[in-house]
mmCIF file of C-alpha atoms in Angstrom:
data_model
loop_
_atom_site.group_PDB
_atom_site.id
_atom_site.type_symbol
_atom_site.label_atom_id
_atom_site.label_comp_id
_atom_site.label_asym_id
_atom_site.label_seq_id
_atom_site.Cartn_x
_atom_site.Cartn_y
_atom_site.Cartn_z
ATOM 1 C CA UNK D 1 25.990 -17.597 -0.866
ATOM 2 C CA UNK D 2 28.070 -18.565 2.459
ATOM 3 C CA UNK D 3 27.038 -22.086 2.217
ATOM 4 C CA UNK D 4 28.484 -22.545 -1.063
ATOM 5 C CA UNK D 5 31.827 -21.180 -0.707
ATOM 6 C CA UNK D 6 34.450 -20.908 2.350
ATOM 7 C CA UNK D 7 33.280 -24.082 4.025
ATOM 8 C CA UNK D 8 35.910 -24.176 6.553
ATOM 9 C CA UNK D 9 34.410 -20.855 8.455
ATOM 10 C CA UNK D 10 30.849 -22.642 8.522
ATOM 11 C CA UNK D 11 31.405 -24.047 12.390
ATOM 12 C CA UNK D 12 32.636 -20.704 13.113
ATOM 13 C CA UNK D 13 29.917 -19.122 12.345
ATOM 14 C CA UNK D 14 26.085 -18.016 13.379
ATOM 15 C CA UNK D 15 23.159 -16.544 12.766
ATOM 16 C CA UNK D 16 22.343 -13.172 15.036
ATOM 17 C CA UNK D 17 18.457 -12.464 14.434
ATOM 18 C CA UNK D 18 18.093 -8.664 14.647
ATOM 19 C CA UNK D 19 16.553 -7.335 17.963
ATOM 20 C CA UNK D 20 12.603 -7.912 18.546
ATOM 21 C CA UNK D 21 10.555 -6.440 21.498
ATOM 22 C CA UNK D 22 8.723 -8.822 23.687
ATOM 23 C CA UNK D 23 5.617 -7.356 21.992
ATOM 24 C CA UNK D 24 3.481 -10.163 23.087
ATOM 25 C CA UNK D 25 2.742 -7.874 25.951
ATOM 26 C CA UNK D 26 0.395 -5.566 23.897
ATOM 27 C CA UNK D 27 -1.367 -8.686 23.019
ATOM 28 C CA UNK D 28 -5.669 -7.689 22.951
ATOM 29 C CA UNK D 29 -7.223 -11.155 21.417
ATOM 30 C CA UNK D 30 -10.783 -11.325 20.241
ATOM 31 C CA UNK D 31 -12.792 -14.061 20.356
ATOM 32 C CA UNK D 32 -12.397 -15.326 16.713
ATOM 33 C CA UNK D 33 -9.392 -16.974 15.053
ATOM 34 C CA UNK D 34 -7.598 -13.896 13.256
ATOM 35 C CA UNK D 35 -5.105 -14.681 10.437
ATOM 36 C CA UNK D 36 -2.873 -11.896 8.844
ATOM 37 C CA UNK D 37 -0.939 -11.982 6.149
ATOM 38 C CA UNK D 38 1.360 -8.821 5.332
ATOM 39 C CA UNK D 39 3.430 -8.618 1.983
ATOM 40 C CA UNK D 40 3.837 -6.029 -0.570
ATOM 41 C CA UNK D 41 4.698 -8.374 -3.411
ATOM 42 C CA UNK D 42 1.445 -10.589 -2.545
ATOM 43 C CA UNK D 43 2.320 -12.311 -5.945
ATOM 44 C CA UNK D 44 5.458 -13.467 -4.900
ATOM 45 C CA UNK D 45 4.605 -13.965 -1.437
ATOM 46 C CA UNK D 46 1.752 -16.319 -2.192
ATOM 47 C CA UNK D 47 -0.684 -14.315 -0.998
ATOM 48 C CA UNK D 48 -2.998 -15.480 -4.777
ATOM 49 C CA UNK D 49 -2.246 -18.981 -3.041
ATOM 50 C CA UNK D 50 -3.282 -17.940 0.420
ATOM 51 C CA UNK D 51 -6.750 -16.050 -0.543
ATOM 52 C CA UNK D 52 -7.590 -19.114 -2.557
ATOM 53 C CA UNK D 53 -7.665 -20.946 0.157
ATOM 54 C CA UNK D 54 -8.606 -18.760 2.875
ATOM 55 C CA UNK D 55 -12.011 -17.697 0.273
ATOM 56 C CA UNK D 56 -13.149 -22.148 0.153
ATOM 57 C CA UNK D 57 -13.421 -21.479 4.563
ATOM 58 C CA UNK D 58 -16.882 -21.332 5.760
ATOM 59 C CA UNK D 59 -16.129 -20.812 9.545
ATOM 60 C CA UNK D 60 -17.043 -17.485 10.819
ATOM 61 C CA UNK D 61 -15.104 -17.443 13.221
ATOM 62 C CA UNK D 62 -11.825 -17.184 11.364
ATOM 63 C CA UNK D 63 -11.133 -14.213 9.572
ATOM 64 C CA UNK D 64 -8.139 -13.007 7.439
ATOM 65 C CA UNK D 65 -6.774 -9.399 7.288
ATOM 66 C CA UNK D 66 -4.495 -9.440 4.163
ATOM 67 C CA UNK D 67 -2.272 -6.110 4.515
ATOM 68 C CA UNK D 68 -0.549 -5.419 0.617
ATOM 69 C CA UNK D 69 -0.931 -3.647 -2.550
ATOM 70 C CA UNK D 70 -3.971 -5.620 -3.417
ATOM 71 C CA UNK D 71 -5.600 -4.792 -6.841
ATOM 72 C CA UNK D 72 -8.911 -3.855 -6.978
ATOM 73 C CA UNK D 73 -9.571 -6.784 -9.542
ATOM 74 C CA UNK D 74 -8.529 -8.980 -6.793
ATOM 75 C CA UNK D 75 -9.749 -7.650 -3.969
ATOM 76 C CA UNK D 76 -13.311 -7.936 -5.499
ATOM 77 C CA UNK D 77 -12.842 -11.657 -6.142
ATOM 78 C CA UNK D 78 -12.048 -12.616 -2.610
ATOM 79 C CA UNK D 79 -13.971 -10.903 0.110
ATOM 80 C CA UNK D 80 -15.690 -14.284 2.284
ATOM 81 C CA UNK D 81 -13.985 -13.426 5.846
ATOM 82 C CA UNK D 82 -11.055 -11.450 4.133
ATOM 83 C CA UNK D 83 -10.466 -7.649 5.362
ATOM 84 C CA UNK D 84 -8.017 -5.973 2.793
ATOM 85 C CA UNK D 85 -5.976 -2.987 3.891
ATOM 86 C CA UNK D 86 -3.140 -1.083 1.969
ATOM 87 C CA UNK D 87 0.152 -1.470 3.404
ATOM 88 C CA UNK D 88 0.669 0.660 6.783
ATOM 89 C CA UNK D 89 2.820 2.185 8.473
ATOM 90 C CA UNK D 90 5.036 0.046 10.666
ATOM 91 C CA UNK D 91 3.769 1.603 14.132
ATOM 92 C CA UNK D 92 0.144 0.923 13.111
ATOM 93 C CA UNK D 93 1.179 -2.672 12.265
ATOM 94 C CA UNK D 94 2.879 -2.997 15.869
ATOM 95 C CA UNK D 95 0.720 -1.167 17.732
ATOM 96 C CA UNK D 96 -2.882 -1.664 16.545
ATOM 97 C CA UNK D 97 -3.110 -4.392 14.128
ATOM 98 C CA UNK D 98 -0.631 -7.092 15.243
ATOM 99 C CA UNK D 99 -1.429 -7.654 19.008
ATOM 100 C CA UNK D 100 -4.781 -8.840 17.679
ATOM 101 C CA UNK D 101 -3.728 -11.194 15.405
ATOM 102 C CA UNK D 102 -3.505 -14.834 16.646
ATOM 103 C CA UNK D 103 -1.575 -16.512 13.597
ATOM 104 C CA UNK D 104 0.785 -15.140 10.733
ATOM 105 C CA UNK D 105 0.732 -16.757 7.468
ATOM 106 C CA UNK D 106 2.616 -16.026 4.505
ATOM 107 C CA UNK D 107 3.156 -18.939 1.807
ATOM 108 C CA UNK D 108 6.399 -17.062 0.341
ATOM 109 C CA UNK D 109 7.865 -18.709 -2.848
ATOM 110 C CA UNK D 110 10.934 -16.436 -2.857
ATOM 111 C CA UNK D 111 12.162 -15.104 0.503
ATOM 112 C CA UNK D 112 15.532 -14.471 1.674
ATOM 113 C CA UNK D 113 15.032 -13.567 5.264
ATOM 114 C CA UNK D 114 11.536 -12.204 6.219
ATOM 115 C CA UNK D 115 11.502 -9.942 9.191
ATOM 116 C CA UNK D 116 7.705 -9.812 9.490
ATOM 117 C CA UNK D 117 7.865 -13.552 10.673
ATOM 118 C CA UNK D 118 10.344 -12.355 13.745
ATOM 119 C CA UNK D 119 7.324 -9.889 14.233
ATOM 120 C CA UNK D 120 4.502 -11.776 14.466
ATOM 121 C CA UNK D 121 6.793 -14.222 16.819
ATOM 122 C CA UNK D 122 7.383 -10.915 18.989
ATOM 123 C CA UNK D 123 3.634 -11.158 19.684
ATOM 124 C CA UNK D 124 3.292 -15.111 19.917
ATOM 125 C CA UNK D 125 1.562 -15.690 16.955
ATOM 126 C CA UNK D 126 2.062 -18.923 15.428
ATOM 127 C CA UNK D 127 3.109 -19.196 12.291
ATOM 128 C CA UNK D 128 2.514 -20.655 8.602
ATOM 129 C CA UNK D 129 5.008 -19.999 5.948
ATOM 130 C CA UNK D 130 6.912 -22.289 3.517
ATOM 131 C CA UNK D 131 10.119 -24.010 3.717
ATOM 132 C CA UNK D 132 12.365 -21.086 2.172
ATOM 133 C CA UNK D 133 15.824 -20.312 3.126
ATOM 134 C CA UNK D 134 15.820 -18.469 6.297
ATOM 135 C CA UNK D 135 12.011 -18.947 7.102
ATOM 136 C CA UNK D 136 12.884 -22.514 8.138
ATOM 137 C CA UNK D 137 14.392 -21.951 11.280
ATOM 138 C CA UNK D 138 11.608 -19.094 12.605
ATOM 139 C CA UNK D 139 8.811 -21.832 11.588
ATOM 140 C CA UNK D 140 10.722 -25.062 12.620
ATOM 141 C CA UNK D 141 9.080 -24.699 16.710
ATOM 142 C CA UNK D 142 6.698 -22.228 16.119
ATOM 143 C CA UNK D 143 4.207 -23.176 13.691
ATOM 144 C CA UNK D 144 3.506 -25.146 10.039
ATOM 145 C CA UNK D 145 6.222 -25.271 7.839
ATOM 146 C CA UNK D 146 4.279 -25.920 3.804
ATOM 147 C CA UNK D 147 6.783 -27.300 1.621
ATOM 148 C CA UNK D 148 7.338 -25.002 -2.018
ATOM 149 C CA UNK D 149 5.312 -26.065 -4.660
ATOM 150 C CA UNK D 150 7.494 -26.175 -7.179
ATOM 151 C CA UNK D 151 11.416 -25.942 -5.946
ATOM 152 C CA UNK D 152 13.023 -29.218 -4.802
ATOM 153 C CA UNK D 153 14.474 -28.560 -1.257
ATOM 154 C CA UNK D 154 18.303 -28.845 -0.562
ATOM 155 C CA UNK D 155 19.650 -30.602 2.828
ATOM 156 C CA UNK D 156 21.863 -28.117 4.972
ATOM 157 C CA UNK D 157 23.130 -29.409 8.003
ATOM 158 C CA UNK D 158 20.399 -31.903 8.154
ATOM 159 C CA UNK D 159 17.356 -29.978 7.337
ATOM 160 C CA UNK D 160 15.386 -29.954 3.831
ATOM 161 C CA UNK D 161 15.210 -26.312 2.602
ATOM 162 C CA UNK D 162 14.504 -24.104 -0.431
ATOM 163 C CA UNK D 163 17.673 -21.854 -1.113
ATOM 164 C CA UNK D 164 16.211 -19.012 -3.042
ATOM 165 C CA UNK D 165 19.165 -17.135 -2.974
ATOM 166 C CA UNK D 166 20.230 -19.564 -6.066
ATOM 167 C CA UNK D 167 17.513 -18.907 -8.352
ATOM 168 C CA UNK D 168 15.254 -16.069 -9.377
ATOM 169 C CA UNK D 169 11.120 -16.689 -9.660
#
């Protein structure tokens, strides 16, 4: 990890975030809250966390569409406001599900840099995630940063943040 070793490059350095589309453009809101949470290793990415949580709301106005490879078992447990879908392919996911989603949330507990977040920014989403290595600096202005359950946060140039590039879940 860069941070750990040749400190005297680390001022002559930054970080280039790949290319994303001003996709907020496509944008078709409804007129409920939508959540989405996309993840193939729901496990890992908290999505057990996030459909605990998302099953104890009674508004029906908000509604969660939870995009993985969901088991059955699970998707039969959590169904209050919650439409699963296997995973899709990425045009779908640009082009018909995401520009009617009004907030991204993903509760990672292991994430090195997740591109979905750069996404859902693409389409003004806000955001929820936790406060895991890269995530921090996509969140820090553009939505709620949750802090890991479990990991102790590290201080980088001032901010507190989970380097799971150091340890394995």
């Amino acid at each position: 990890h860069f941070l750990h070793y040749f400190k005297e490059f680390e001022d002559k350095c930054f970080v280039n975030y790949p290319f994303m589309k001003r996709n907020y453009l496509k944008n078709r809101r409804e007129n409920k809250l939508n959540f989405i949470f996309v993840g193939l290793d729901f496990e890992r990415k908290g999505g057990l966390e996030l459909l605990e949580a998302f099953n104890k709301v009674s508004d029906k106005n908000m509604h969660l569409t939870f995009i993985s490879n969901t088991p059955a078992s699970i998707k039969e447990k959590y169904n209050k406001n919650i439409t699963f879908l296997e995973p899709v392919s990425r045009e779908k996911l640009l082009n018909e599900i995401y520009p009617k989603m009004d907030i991204f949330i993903m509760p990672t507990l292991h994430e090195s840099f997740g591109v979905v977040f750069l996404e859902a920014l693409s389409f003004g989403m806000g955001i929820i995630g936790t406060n895991v290595y890269a995530t921090y600096e996509m969140i820090q202005n553009n939505g709620v940063l949750l802090h890991h359950p479990f990991l102790k946060p590290t201080n980088y140039n001032g901010q507190k943040i989970i380097d799971c590039t150091q340890k394995r879940i």
